[in-house]
Tab-separated table of C-alpha atoms in Angstrom:
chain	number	residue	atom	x	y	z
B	1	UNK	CA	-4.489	-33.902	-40.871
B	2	UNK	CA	-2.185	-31.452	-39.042
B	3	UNK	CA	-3.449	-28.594	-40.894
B	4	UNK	CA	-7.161	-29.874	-39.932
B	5	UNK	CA	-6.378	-30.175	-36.366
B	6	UNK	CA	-4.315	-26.722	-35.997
B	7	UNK	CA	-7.973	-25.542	-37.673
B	8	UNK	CA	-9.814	-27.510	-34.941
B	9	UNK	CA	-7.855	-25.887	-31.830
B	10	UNK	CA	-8.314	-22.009	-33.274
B	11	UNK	CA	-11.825	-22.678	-33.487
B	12	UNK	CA	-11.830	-23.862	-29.578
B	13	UNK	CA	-9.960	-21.043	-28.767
B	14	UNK	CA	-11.703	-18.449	-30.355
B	15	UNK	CA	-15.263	-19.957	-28.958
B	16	UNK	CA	-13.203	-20.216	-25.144
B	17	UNK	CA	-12.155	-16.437	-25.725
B	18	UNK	CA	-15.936	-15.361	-26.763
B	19	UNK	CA	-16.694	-17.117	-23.379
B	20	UNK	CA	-14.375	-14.731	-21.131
B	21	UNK	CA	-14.809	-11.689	-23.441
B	22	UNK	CA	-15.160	-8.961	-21.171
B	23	UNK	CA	-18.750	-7.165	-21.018
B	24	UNK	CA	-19.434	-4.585	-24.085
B	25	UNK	CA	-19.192	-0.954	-22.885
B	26	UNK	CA	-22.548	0.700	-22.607
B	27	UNK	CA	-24.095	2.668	-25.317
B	28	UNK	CA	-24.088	6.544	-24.775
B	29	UNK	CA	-27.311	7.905	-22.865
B	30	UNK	CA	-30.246	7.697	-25.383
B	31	UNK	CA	-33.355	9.334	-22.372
B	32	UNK	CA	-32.845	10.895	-19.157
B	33	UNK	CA	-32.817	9.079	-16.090
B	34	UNK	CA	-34.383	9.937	-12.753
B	35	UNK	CA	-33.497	7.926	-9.257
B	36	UNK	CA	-36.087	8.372	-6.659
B	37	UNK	CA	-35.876	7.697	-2.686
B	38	UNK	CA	-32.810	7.016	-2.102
B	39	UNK	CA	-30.199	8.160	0.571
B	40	UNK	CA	-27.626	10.444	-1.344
B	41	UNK	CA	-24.162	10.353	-0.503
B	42	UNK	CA	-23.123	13.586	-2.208
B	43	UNK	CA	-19.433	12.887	-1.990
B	44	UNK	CA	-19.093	16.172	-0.614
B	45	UNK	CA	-19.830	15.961	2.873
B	46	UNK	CA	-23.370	16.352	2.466
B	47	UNK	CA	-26.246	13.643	2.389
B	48	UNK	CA	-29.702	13.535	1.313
B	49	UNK	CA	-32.221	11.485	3.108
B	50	UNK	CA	-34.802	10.965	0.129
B	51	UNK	CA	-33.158	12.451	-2.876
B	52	UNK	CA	-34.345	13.039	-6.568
B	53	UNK	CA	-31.960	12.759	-9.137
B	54	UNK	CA	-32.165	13.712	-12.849
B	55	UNK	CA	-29.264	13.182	-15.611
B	56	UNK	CA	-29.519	13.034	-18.781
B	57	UNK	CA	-27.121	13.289	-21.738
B	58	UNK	CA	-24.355	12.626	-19.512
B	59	UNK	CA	-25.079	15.113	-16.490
B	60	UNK	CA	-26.678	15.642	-13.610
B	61	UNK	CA	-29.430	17.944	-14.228
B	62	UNK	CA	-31.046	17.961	-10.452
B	63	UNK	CA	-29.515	16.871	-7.229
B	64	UNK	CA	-32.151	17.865	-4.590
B	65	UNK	CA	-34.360	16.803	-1.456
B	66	UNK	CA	-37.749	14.589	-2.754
B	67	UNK	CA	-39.954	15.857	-0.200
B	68	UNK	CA	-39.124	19.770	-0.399
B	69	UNK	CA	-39.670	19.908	-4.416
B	70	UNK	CA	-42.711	18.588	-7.371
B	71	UNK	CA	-39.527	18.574	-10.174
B	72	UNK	CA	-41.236	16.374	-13.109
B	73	UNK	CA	-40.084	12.879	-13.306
B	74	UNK	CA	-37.706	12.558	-16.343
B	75	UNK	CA	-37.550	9.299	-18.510
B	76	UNK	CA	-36.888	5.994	-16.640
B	77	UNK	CA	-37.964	5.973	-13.103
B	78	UNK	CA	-35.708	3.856	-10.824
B	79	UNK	CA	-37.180	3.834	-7.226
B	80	UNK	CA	-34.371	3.281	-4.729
B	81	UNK	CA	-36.167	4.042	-1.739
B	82	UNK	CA	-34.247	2.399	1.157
B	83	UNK	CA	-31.019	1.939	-1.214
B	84	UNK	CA	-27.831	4.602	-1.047
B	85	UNK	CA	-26.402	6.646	-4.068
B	86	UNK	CA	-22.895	7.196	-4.587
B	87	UNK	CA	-20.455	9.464	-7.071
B	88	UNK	CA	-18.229	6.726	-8.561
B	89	UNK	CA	-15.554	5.461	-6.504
B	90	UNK	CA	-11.929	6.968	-7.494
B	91	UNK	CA	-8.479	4.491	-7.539
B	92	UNK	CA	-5.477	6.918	-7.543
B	93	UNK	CA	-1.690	5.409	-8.841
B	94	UNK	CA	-3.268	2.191	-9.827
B	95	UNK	CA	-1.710	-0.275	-12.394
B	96	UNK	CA	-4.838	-1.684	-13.586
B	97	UNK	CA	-4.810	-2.106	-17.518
B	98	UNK	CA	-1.087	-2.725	-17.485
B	99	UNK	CA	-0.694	-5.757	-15.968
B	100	UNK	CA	-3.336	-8.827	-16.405
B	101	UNK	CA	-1.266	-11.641	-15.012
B	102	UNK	CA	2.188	-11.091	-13.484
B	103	UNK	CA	3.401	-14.392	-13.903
B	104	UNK	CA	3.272	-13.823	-17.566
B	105	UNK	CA	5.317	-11.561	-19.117
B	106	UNK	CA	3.643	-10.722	-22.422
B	107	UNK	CA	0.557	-9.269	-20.218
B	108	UNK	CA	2.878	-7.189	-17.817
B	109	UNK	CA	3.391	-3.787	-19.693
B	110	UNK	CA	3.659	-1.613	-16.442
B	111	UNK	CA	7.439	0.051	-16.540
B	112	UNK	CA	10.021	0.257	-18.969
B	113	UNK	CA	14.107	-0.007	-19.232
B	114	UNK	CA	16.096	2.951	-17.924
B	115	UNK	CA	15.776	5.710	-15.216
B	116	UNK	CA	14.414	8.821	-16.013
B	117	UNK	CA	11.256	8.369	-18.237
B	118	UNK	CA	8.968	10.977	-18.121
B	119	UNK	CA	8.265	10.421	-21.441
B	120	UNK	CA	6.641	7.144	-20.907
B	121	UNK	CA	3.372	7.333	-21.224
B	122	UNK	CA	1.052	4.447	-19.169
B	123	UNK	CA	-2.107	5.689	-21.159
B	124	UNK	CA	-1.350	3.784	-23.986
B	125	UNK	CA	-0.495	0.462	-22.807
B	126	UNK	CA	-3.698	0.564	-20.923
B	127	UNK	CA	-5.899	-2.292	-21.830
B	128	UNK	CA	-9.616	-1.633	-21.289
B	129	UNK	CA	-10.393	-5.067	-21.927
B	130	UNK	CA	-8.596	-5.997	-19.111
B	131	UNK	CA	-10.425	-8.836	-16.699
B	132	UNK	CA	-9.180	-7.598	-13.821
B	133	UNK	CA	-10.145	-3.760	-15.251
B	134	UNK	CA	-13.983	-5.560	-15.439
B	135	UNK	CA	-13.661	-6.349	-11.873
B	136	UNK	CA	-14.033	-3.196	-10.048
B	137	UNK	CA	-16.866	-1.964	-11.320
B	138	UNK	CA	-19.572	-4.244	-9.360
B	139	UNK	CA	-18.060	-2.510	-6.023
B	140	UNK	CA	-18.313	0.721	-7.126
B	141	UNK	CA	-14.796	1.488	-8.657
B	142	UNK	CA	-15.369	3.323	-12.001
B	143	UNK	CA	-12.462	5.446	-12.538
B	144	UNK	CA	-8.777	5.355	-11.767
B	145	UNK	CA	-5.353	6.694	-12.472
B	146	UNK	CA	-3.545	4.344	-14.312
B	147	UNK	CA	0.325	4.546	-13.091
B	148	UNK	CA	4.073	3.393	-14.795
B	149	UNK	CA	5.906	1.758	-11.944
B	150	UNK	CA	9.587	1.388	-11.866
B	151	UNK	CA	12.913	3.831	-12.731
B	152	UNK	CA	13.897	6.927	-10.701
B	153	UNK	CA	11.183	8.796	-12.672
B	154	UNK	CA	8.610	6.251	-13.999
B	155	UNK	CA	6.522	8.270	-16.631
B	156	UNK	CA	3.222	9.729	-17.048
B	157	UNK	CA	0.144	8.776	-15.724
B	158	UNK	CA	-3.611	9.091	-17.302
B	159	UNK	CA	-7.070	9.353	-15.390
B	160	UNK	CA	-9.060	6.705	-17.367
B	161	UNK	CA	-13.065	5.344	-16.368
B	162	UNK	CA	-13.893	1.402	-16.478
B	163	UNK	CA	-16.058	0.555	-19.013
B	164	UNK	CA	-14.329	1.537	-22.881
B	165	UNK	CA	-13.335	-0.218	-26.118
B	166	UNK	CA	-9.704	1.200	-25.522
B	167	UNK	CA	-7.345	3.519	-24.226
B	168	UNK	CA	-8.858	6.259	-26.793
B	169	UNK	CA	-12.238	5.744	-25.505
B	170	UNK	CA	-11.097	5.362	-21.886
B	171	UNK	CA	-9.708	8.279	-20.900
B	172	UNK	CA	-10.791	11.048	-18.629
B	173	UNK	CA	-7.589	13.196	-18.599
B	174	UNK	CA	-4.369	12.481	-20.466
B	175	UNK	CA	-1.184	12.718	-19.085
B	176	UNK	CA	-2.009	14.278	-15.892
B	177	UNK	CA	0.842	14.041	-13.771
B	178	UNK	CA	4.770	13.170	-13.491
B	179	UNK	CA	5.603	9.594	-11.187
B	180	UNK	CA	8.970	10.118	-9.261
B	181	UNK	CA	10.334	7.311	-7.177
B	182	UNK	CA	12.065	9.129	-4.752
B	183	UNK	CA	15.376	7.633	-3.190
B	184	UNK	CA	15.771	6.069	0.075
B	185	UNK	CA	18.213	7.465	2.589
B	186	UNK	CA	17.893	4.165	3.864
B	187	UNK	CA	18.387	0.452	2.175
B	188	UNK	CA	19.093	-3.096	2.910
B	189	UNK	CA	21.729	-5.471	1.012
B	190	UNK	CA	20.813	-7.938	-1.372
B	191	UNK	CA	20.893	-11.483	0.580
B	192	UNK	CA	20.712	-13.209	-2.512
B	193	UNK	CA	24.294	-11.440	-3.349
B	194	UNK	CA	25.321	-12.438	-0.042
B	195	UNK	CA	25.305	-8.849	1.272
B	196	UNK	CA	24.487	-8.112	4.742
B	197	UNK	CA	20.299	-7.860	4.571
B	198	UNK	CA	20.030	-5.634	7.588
B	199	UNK	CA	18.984	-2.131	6.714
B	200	UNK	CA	21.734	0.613	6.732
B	201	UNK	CA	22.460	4.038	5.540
B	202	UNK	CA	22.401	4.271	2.037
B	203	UNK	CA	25.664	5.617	1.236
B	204	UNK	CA	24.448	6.795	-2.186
B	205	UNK	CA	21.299	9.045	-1.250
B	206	UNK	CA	22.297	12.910	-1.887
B	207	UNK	CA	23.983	11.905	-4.883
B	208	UNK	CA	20.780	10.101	-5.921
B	209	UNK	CA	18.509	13.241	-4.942
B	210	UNK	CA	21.223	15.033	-7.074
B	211	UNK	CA	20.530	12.974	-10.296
B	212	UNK	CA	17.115	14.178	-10.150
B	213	UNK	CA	18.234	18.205	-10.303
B	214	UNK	CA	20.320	17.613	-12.880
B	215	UNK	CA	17.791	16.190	-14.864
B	216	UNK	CA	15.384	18.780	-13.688
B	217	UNK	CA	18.095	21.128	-14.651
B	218	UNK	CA	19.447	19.517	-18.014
B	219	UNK	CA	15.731	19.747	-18.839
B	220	UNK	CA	14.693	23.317	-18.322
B	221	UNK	CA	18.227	24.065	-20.352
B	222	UNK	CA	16.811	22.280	-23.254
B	223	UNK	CA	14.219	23.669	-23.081
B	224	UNK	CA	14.960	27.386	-22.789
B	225	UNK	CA	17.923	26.567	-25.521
B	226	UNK	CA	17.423	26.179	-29.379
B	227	UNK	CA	16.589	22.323	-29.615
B	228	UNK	CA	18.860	21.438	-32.163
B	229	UNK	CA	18.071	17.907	-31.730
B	230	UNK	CA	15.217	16.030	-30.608
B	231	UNK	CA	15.142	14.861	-26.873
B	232	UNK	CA	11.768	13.462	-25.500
B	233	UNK	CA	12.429	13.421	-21.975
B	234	UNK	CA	13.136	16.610	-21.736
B	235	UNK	CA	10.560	17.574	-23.405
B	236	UNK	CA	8.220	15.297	-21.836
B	237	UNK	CA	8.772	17.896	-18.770
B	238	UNK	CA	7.572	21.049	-20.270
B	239	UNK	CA	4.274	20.316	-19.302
B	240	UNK	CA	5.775	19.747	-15.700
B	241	UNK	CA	7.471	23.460	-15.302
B	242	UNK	CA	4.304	24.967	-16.931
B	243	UNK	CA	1.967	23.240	-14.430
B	244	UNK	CA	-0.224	21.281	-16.519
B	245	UNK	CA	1.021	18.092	-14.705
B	246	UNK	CA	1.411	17.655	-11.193
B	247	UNK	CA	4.133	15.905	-9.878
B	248	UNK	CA	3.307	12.642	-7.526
B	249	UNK	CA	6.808	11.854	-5.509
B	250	UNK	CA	6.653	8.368	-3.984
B	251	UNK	CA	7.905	8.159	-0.432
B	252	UNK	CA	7.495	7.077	3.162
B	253	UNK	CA	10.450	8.207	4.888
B	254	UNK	CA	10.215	11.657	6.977
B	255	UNK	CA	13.877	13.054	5.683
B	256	UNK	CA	13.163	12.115	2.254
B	257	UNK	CA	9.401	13.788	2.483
B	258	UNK	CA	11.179	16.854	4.017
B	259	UNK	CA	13.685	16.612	0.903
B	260	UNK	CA	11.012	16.482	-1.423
B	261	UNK	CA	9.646	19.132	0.085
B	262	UNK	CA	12.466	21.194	-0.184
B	263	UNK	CA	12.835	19.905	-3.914
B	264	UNK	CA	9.259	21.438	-4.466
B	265	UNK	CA	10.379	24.759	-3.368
B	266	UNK	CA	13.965	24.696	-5.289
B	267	UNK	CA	12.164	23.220	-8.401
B	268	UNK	CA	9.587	26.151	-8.183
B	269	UNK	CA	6.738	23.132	-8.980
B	270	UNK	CA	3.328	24.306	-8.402
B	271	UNK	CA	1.743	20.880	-8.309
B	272	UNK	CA	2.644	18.283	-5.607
B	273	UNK	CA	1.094	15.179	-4.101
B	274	UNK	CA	2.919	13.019	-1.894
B	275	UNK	CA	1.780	9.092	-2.766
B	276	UNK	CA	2.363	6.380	0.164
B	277	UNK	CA	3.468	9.188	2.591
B	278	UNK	CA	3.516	6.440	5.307
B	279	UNK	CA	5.659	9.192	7.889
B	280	UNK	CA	3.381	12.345	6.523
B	281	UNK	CA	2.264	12.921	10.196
B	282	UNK	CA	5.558	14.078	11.107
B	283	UNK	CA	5.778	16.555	9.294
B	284	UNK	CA	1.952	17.541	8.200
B	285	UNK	CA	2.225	20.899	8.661
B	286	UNK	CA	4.631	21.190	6.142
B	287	UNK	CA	2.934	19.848	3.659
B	288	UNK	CA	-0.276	22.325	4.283
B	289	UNK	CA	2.093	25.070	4.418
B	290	UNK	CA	3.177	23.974	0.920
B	291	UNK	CA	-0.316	23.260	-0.412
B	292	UNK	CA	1.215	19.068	-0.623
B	293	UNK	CA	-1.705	16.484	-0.842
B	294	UNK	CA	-1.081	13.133	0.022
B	295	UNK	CA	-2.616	9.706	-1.117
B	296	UNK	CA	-2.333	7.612	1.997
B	297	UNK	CA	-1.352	4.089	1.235
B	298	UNK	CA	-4.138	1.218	1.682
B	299	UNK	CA	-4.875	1.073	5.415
B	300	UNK	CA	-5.320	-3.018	5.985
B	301	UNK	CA	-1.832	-3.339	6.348
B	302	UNK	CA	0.447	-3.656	9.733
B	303	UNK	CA	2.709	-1.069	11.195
B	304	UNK	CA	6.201	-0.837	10.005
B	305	UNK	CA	7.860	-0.006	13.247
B	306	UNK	CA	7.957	-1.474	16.220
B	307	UNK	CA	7.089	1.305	18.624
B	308	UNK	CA	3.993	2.283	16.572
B	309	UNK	CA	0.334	2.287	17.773
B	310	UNK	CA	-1.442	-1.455	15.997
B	311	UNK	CA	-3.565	0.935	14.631
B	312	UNK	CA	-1.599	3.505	12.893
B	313	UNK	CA	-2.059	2.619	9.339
B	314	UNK	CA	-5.829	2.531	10.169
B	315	UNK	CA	-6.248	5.999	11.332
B	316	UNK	CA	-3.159	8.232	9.240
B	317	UNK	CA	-5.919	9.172	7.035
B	318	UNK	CA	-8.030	10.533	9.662
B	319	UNK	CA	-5.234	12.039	10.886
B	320	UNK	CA	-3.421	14.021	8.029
B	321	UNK	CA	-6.998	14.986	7.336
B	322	UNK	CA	-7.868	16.658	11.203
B	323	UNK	CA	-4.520	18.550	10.311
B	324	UNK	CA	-6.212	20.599	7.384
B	325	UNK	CA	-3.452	17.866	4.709
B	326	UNK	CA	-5.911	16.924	1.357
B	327	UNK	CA	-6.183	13.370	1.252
B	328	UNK	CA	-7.204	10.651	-0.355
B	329	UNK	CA	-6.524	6.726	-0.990
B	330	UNK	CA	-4.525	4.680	-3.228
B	331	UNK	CA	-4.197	1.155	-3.160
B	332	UNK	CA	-0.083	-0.171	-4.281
B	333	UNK	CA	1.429	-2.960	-3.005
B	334	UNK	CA	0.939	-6.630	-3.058
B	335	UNK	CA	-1.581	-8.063	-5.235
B	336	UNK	CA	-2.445	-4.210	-6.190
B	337	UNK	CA	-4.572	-4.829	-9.128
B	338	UNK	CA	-7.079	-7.194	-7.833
B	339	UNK	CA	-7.306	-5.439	-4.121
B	340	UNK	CA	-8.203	-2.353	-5.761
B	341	UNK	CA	-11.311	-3.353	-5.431
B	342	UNK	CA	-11.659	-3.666	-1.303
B	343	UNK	CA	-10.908	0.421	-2.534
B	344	UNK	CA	-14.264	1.605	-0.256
B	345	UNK	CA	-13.793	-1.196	1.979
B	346	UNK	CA	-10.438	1.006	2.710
B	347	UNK	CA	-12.493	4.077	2.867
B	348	UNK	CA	-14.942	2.507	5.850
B	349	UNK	CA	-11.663	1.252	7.854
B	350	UNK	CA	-10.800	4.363	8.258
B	351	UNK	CA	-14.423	5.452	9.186
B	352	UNK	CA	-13.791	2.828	12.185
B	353	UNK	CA	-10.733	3.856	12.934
B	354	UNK	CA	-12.678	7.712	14.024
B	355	UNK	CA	-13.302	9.592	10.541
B	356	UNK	CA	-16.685	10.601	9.802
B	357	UNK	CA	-18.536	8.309	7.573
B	358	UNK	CA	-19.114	11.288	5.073
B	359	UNK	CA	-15.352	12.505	5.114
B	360	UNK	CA	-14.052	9.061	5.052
B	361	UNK	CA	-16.203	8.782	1.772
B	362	UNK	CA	-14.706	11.705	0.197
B	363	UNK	CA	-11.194	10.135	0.655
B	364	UNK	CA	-12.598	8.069	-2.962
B	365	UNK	CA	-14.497	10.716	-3.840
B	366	UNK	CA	-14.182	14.332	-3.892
B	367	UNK	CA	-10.755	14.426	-2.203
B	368	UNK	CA	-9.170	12.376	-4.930
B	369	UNK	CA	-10.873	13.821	-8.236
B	370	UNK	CA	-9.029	17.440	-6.392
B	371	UNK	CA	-5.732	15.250	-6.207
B	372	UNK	CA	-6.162	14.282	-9.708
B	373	UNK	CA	-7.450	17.422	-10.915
B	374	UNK	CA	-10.902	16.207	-12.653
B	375	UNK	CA	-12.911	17.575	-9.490
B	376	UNK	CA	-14.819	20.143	-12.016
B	377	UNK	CA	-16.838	16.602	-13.573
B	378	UNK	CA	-15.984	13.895	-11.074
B	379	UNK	CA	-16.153	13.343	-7.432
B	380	UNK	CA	-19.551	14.139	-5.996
B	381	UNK	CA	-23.192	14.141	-6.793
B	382	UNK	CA	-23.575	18.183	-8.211
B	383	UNK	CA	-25.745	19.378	-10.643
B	384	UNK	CA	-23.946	19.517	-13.986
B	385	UNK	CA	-20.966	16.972	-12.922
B	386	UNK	CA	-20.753	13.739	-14.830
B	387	UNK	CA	-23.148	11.164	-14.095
B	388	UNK	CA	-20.668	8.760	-12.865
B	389	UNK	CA	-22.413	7.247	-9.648
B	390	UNK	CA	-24.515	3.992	-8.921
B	391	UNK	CA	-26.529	2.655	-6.209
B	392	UNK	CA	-26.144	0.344	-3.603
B	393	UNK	CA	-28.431	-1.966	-1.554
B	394	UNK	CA	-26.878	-0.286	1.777
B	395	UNK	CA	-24.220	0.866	3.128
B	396	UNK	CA	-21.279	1.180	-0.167
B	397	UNK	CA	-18.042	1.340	2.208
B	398	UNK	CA	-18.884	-2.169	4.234
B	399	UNK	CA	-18.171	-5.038	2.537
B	400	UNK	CA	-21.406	-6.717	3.668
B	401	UNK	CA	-23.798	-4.311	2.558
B	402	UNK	CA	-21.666	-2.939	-0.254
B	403	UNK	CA	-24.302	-4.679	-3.004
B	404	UNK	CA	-24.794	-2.678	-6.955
B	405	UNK	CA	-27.840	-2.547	-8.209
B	406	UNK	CA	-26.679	0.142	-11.168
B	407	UNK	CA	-23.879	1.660	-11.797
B	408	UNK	CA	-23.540	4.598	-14.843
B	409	UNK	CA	-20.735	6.063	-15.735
B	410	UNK	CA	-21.057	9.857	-17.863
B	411	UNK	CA	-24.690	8.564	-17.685
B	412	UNK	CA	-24.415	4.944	-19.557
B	413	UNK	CA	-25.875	2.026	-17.600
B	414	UNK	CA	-22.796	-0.173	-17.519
B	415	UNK	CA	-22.935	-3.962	-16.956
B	416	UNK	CA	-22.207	-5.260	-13.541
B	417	UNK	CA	-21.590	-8.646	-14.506
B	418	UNK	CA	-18.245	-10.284	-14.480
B	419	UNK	CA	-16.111	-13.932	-14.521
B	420	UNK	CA	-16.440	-13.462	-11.000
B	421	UNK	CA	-20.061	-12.721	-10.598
B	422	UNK	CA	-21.052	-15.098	-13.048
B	423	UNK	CA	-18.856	-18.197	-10.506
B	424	UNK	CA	-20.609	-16.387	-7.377
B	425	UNK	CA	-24.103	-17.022	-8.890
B	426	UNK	CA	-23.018	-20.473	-10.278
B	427	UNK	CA	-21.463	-21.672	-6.623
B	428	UNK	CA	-24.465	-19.624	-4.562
B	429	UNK	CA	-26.610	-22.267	-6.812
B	430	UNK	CA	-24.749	-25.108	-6.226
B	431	UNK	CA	-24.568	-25.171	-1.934
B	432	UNK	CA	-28.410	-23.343	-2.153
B	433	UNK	CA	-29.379	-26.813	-3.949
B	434	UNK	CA	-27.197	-28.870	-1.293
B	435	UNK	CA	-29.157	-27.185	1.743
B	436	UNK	CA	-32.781	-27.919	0.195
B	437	UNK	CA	-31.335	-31.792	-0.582
């Protein structure tokens, strides 16, 4: 009887997990597609009123003004007059795949033990079957970079799109840049230890920053030196001095950005980005001086100090940007994974706040497939770029209007439905019955 019943309760769960499976990915392109009417939004800068636009095996073929051509109509005809087009939305230093409910430990692969891990690679703990994952795509969100957290150096990262079997399938670019977690000269003590919780000088900075040369250091030795025995973080950072990753330091604090600046320069790194940068105003012409991007950390969030405008996280953006700094968005912090999806709601905050619609757009767009380094197939609506875009009943950075009709990512028509959209459509049902009773 135990046996039968330990039968019984597999079969439920199986049929429950069939229930919540997440959506199959799309097949591969099988005819060309052409999108008529709509209002473009390049990614670029540039829009186009009443656009035409061809793909087909994967790639934009024509990107052009409707009423200034007679191109032939190509396969299936979608007419989106009145709607917006979009290049796919782009989350930067995002820990979706890694982590599907943080309570649980088993589902939380996101960092590992020790401190200096470049080695650690996030790409393949990523789970494309994640929930969460299956989430962002009905706002727009189809590709991200999927992050390690934790450590002084927390690994490699991997630019992945939203709609795969796995990791293998997944992936845009592998291993395309090195995480640092850059000390605080700064720190508070640990209450819980009974240490004084007020924040201090943190007696142990320089010698910190230190750590990190001699690794740097240690490494390059190895590296120039015979290898007589295998060591994978060093040689995890080959790919680091050669310049085939970038380096993305994360820090707030306007010494330790100027030290990391400085650690650039003594480091002779050619690839930098600055993620969180909350004090990157300071010092912003530094960083363009030094050819330093920045990923501004999500704007819906309240000053830090008490003497600073309500609005500052709102406009630092706009900001960095009017100073001639690269930028684009990320979204870290609390509840990370599932706000990564307010990602263009982000974007049109800062539009508010003063940025241009069109620039503010290209914060998600353009801006961070340069950051990222996949701007030559990603980023913005350009003949022979992936077609990795989807349209939108209005306006795709307003929350309101910010409704997906299709969505295609390297030209498959990916499903928009979700747990979520299927309890929106069951609860929209259930109060639309109450008001007619």
């Amino acid at each position: 009887m135990k046996k039968f019943n330990t039968y019984i309760l597999l079969a439920i769960l199986m049929i429950s997990g069939y229930g919540f499976a997440q959506q199959t990915p799309a097949s591969s392109q099988s005819e060309a597609v052409t999108i008529v009417g709509a209002t473009a939004h390049l990614g670029n800068g540039e829009v186009i009123e009443n656009s035409l636009i061809i793909f087909e095996d994967g790639k934009l073929t024509q990107v052009m003004d409707a009423t200034t051509t007679k191109m032939q109509y190509r396969g299936e005809i979608i007419e989106a007059k009145g709607k917006h087009v979009y290049p796919g939305f782009i989350a930067p230093n995002s820990t979706l795949g890694l982590v599907e409910i943080a309570a649980v430990r088993p589902t939380d692969d996101q960092d590992e033990m020790g401190e200096m891990l470049p080695n650690v690679r996030s790409l393949i703990a990523y789970n494309a079957e994640s929930k969460i994952v299956e989430s962002m795509r009905p706002n727009g969100v189809l590709l991200g970079q999927i992050t390690p957290r934790g450590g002084r150096i927390s690994g490699t990262s991997s630019v992945v799109q939203f709609d795969a079997w796995n990791w293998e399938d997944a992936v845009v670019k592998e291993n395309d840049g090195l995480h640092i977690n850059w000390p605080s000269s700064f720190k508070r003590g640990r209450w819980w230890m009974g240490e004084d919780p007020k924040l201090k000088p943190n007696k142990e900075y320089v010698e910190d920053v230190q750590k990190l040369s001699d690794f740097f250091a240690a490494s390059k030795a190895y590296l120039a030196g015979s290898k007589d025995y295998t060591n994978l973080p060093y040689m995890a950072m080959e790919a680091v001095f050669n310049g085939k990753k970038k380096v993305f330091v994360h820090v707030d604090g306007e010494k330790e950005i100027q030290d990391a600046i400085q650690f650039k320069k003594d480091q002779n790194l050619e690839k930098m980005v600055i993620v969180g940068g909350y004090h990157t105003l300071a010092v912003a012409q530094q960083l363009k001086d030094n050819n330093i991007s920045v990923l501004v950390n999500r704007p819906h969030s309240t000053p830090k100090q008490e003497d600073e405008d309500y609005d500052y996280p709102y406009k630092l953006a706009k900001l960095l940007n009017d100073k001639g700094v690269l930028v684009g968005l990320e979204s870290s912090g609390q509840m990370e994974r599932m706000n990564t999806r307010n990602l263009p709601f982000y974007a049109g905050t800062v539009a508010a706040f003063g940025m241009d619609k069109e620039e503010a757009l290209q914060l998600i767009t353009l801006n961070a497939a340069k950051i990222l380094g996949i701007d030559d197939n990603y980023g913005s609506l350009e003949k022979g770029k992936s077609a990795t875009l989807f349209i939108s009943e209005g306006d795709a950075l307003d929350m309101r209007t910010n409704k997906l009709s299709h969505a295609f990512i390297d030209g498959r028509k990916i499903s928009l439905e979700t747990h979520q959209t299927e309890l929106w459509k069951r609860y929209s049902e259930k109060y639309r019955n109450q008001e007619n009773n």
